[in-house]
Amino acid sequence: MDPDSVAKAFVDHYYATFDTVRVNLLGYYQDASMLTFEGEKIQGAQNIYAKLTSLPFQQCKHHTTTVDCQPSGTAGGMLVFVSGNLQLPGEDHPLKFSQMFHLIPTSTGSFYVFNDIFRLNYA
Amino acid sequence: MDPDSVAKAFVDHYYATFDTVRVNLLGYYQDASMLTFEGEKIQGAQNIYAKLTSLPFQQCKHHTTTVDCQPSGTAGGMLVFVSGNLQLPGEDHPLKFSQMFHLIPTSTGSFYVFNDIFRLNYA
């Protein structure tokens, strides 16, 4: 697969996990991973997992609008930049968001998330 | 300076250059640099410079809303994630944008842009 297809497949899988079995997001992160969520800095898979599973909504649905990717310079690493909409329960209108992931290859041929920065884009 | 202050200073300087002396943006990039501008992939300082100086507007004004940063894992590298508004001449309303930079230190104690991904966030 070309890098753009790999990035799109990763993002689709990540958000499907987020929207359906959020506890499985733990597997995307490692101890060195970093998340900046709406300006809040969180480090390490367990802390990131705790943050993502304690957000004040149980159900949501991510729709991606654009997915861009570039090689990051770290061996086999990839930067993925997403824009999209996030539909929350009980809300008439979805929220716009942007997110970036720095993906690092694992020894099993997959990727883990080393850097993750998420922002809502308020109108 | 702490990394957040460095990131903010970089971004302020970059957009001030973009908005006032756009030809000076050439100095921010090197031959290995990559830009993805609204999905279009451009590689190398000269090509990036040609793209940025040929955009269909001469004057603009970037206003940053949020600037997040994390270490990228590459020695001394930094990922910077920006959201903001872009005011174009003759437009009543600014356009919302998101942009990410992967900054790599130079031997002179500054940074160059290795990765640059820009997207307008349409309503």
PDB file of C-alpha atoms in Angstrom, chain A:
ATOM      1  CA  MET A   1       0.000   0.000   0.000  1.00  0.00           C
ATOM      2  CA  ASP A   2       1.177   3.530  -0.668  1.00  0.00           C
ATOM      3  CA  PRO A   3       1.693   5.826   2.375  1.00  0.00           C
ATOM      4  CA  ASP A   4      -1.561   7.736   1.815  1.00  0.00           C
ATOM      5  CA  SER A   5      -3.535   4.488   1.850  1.00  0.00           C
ATOM      6  CA  VAL A   6      -1.710   3.320   4.969  1.00  0.00           C
ATOM      7  CA  ALA A   7      -2.489   6.635   6.689  1.00  0.00           C
ATOM      8  CA  LYS A   8      -6.152   6.494   5.672  1.00  0.00           C
ATOM      9  CA  ALA A   9      -6.467   2.896   6.838  1.00  0.00           C
ATOM     10  CA  PHE A  10      -4.844   3.743  10.160  1.00  0.00           C
ATOM     11  CA  VAL A  11      -7.123   6.719  10.742  1.00  0.00           C
ATOM     12  CA  ASP A  12     -10.252   4.800   9.770  1.00  0.00           C
ATOM     13  CA  HIS A  13      -9.310   2.004  12.154  1.00  0.00           C
ATOM     14  CA  TYR A  14      -8.386   4.366  14.980  1.00  0.00           C
ATOM     15  CA  TYR A  15     -11.660   6.287  14.835  1.00  0.00           C
ATOM     16  CA  ALA A  16     -13.736   3.122  14.435  1.00  0.00           C
ATOM     17  CA  THR A  17     -12.093   1.871  17.630  1.00  0.00           C
ATOM     18  CA  PHE A  18     -12.664   5.230  19.349  1.00  0.00           C
ATOM     19  CA  ASP A  19     -16.339   5.236  18.365  1.00  0.00           C
ATOM     20  CA  THR A  20     -17.170   1.611  19.187  1.00  0.00           C
ATOM     21  CA  VAL A  21     -14.687  -0.028  21.616  1.00  0.00           C
ATOM     22  CA  ARG A  22     -12.829   2.912  23.107  1.00  0.00           C
ATOM     23  CA  VAL A  23     -11.047   0.751  25.697  1.00  0.00           C
ATOM     24  CA  ASN A  24      -9.122  -0.836  22.840  1.00  0.00           C
ATOM     25  CA  LEU A  25      -7.367   2.468  22.129  1.00  0.00           C
ATOM     26  CA  LEU A  26      -4.781   1.453  24.741  1.00  0.00           C
ATOM     27  CA  GLY A  27      -3.125  -0.719  22.108  1.00  0.00           C
ATOM     28  CA  TYR A  28      -2.343   2.289  19.913  1.00  0.00           C
ATOM     29  CA  TYR A  29      -0.007   3.913  22.446  1.00  0.00           C
ATOM     30  CA  GLN A  30       3.253   3.065  24.248  1.00  0.00           C
ATOM     31  CA  ASP A  31       4.954   4.432  27.357  1.00  0.00           C
ATOM     32  CA  ALA A  32       6.756   7.175  25.413  1.00  0.00           C
ATOM     33  CA  SER A  33       3.555   8.323  23.674  1.00  0.00           C
ATOM     34  CA  MET A  34       2.310  11.876  24.112  1.00  0.00           C
ATOM     35  CA  LEU A  35      -1.192  13.292  23.767  1.00  0.00           C
ATOM     36  CA  THR A  36      -2.106  16.970  23.802  1.00  0.00           C
ATOM     37  CA  PHE A  37      -5.892  17.080  24.071  1.00  0.00           C
ATOM     38  CA  GLU A  38      -7.375  20.565  23.832  1.00  0.00           C
ATOM     39  CA  GLY A  39      -4.146  21.931  25.281  1.00  0.00           C
ATOM     40  CA  GLU A  40      -3.867  19.376  28.109  1.00  0.00           C
ATOM     41  CA  LYS A  41      -0.596  17.416  27.975  1.00  0.00           C
ATOM     42  CA  ILE A  42      -0.685  13.732  28.851  1.00  0.00           C
ATOM     43  CA  GLN A  43       2.181  11.249  28.618  1.00  0.00           C
ATOM     44  CA  GLY A  44       2.250   7.455  28.539  1.00  0.00           C
ATOM     45  CA  ALA A  45      -0.186   4.859  27.252  1.00  0.00           C
ATOM     46  CA  GLN A  46      -1.968   4.341  30.578  1.00  0.00           C
ATOM     47  CA  ASN A  47      -2.518   8.053  31.186  1.00  0.00           C
ATOM     48  CA  ILE A  48      -3.671   8.611  27.610  1.00  0.00           C
ATOM     49  CA  TYR A  49      -6.022   5.657  27.903  1.00  0.00           C
ATOM     50  CA  ALA A  50      -7.396   7.046  31.177  1.00  0.00           C
ATOM     51  CA  LYS A  51      -8.010  10.429  29.525  1.00  0.00           C
ATOM     52  CA  LEU A  52      -9.685   9.079  26.397  1.00  0.00           C
ATOM     53  CA  THR A  53     -11.951   6.694  28.295  1.00  0.00           C
ATOM     54  CA  SER A  54     -13.035   9.380  30.796  1.00  0.00           C
ATOM     55  CA  LEU A  55     -14.184  12.009  28.296  1.00  0.00           C
ATOM     56  CA  PRO A  56     -17.627  13.368  29.232  1.00  0.00           C
ATOM     57  CA  PHE A  57     -19.432  11.522  26.457  1.00  0.00           C
ATOM     58  CA  GLN A  58     -19.783   7.794  25.944  1.00  0.00           C
ATOM     59  CA  GLN A  59     -20.842   7.700  22.336  1.00  0.00           C
ATOM     60  CA  CYS A  60     -19.507   9.694  19.424  1.00  0.00           C
ATOM     61  CA  LYS A  61     -18.898   9.387  15.722  1.00  0.00           C
ATOM     62  CA  HIS A  62     -15.850  10.729  13.881  1.00  0.00           C
ATOM     63  CA  HIS A  63     -16.164  11.624  10.186  1.00  0.00           C
ATOM     64  CA  THR A  64     -12.901  12.462   8.443  1.00  0.00           C
ATOM     65  CA  THR A  65     -12.913  15.206   5.806  1.00  0.00           C
ATOM     66  CA  THR A  66      -9.217  15.207   4.853  1.00  0.00           C
ATOM     67  CA  VAL A  67      -6.276  12.917   5.673  1.00  0.00           C
ATOM     68  CA  ASP A  68      -2.773  14.086   4.685  1.00  0.00           C
ATOM     69  CA  CYS A  69       0.468  12.253   5.378  1.00  0.00           C
ATOM     70  CA  GLN A  70       4.215  12.742   5.030  1.00  0.00           C
ATOM     71  CA  PRO A  71       7.247  10.685   6.095  1.00  0.00           C
ATOM     72  CA  SER A  72       8.493  12.108   9.406  1.00  0.00           C
ATOM     73  CA  GLY A  73      12.214  11.485   8.982  1.00  0.00           C
ATOM     74  CA  THR A  74      12.276   8.991  11.861  1.00  0.00           C
ATOM     75  CA  ALA A  75      12.902   5.545  10.332  1.00  0.00           C
ATOM     76  CA  GLY A  76       9.614   4.488   8.802  1.00  0.00           C
ATOM     77  CA  GLY A  77       7.681   7.088  10.758  1.00  0.00           C
ATOM     78  CA  MET A  78       4.731   8.929   9.309  1.00  0.00           C
ATOM     79  CA  LEU A  79       2.964  12.187  10.137  1.00  0.00           C
ATOM     80  CA  VAL A  80      -0.796  12.057   9.601  1.00  0.00           C
ATOM     81  CA  PHE A  81      -2.912  15.207   9.656  1.00  0.00           C
ATOM     82  CA  VAL A  82      -6.702  14.875   9.866  1.00  0.00           C
ATOM     83  CA  SER A  83      -9.594  17.291   9.658  1.00  0.00           C
ATOM     84  CA  GLY A  84     -13.138  16.181  10.267  1.00  0.00           C
ATOM     85  CA  ASN A  85     -16.359  16.345  12.225  1.00  0.00           C
ATOM     86  CA  LEU A  86     -17.197  14.826  15.576  1.00  0.00           C
ATOM     87  CA  GLN A  87     -20.844  14.052  16.268  1.00  0.00           C
ATOM     88  CA  LEU A  88     -21.703  13.894  19.956  1.00  0.00           C
ATOM     89  CA  PRO A  89     -24.919  12.419  21.372  1.00  0.00           C
ATOM     90  CA  GLY A  90     -27.709  14.920  21.829  1.00  0.00           C
ATOM     91  CA  GLU A  91     -26.008  17.599  19.730  1.00  0.00           C
ATOM     92  CA  ASP A  92     -27.746  18.864  16.605  1.00  0.00           C
ATOM     93  CA  HIS A  93     -24.540  19.878  14.873  1.00  0.00           C
ATOM     94  CA  PRO A  94     -21.205  18.065  14.712  1.00  0.00           C
ATOM     95  CA  LEU A  95     -18.064  19.739  16.054  1.00  0.00           C
ATOM     96  CA  LYS A  96     -15.183  20.362  13.672  1.00  0.00           C
ATOM     97  CA  PHE A  97     -11.797  19.023  14.741  1.00  0.00           C
ATOM     98  CA  SER A  98      -8.203  18.729  13.581  1.00  0.00           C
ATOM     99  CA  GLN A  99      -5.784  16.096  14.805  1.00  0.00           C
ATOM    100  CA  MET A 100      -2.255  15.006  14.023  1.00  0.00           C
ATOM    101  CA  PHE A 101      -0.585  11.676  14.674  1.00  0.00           C
ATOM    102  CA  HIS A 102       3.094  10.776  14.496  1.00  0.00           C
ATOM    103  CA  LEU A 103       3.121   7.044  13.783  1.00  0.00           C
ATOM    104  CA  ILE A 104       6.179   4.874  14.468  1.00  0.00           C
ATOM    105  CA  PRO A 105       6.492   1.350  13.073  1.00  0.00           C
ATOM    106  CA  THR A 106       6.444  -1.547  15.520  1.00  0.00           C
ATOM    107  CA  SER A 107       8.388  -4.789  15.241  1.00  0.00           C
ATOM    108  CA  THR A 108       5.181  -6.557  14.235  1.00  0.00           C
ATOM    109  CA  GLY A 109       4.683  -4.477  11.085  1.00  0.00           C
ATOM    110  CA  SER A 110       2.081  -2.191  12.594  1.00  0.00           C
ATOM    111  CA  PHE A 111       2.330   1.353  13.982  1.00  0.00           C
ATOM    112  CA  TYR A 112       1.955   2.951  17.361  1.00  0.00           C
ATOM    113  CA  VAL A 113       1.106   6.605  18.078  1.00  0.00           C
ATOM    114  CA  PHE A 114       4.137   8.506  19.376  1.00  0.00           C
ATOM    115  CA  ASN A 115       2.635  12.017  19.086  1.00  0.00           C
ATOM    116  CA  ASP A 116      -1.069  12.877  19.137  1.00  0.00           C
ATOM    117  CA  ILE A 117      -2.417  16.443  19.156  1.00  0.00           C
ATOM    118  CA  PHE A 118      -6.168  17.053  19.086  1.00  0.00           C
ATOM    119  CA  ARG A 119      -8.063  20.339  18.804  1.00  0.00           C
ATOM    120  CA  LEU A 120     -11.674  21.244  18.291  1.00  0.00           C
ATOM    121  CA  ASN A 121     -12.069  24.045  15.727  1.00  0.00           C
ATOM    122  CA  TYR A 122     -14.665  26.358  17.152  1.00  0.00           C
ATOM    123  CA  ALA A 123     -16.555  28.532  14.721  1.00  0.00           C
TER     124      ALA A 123
END
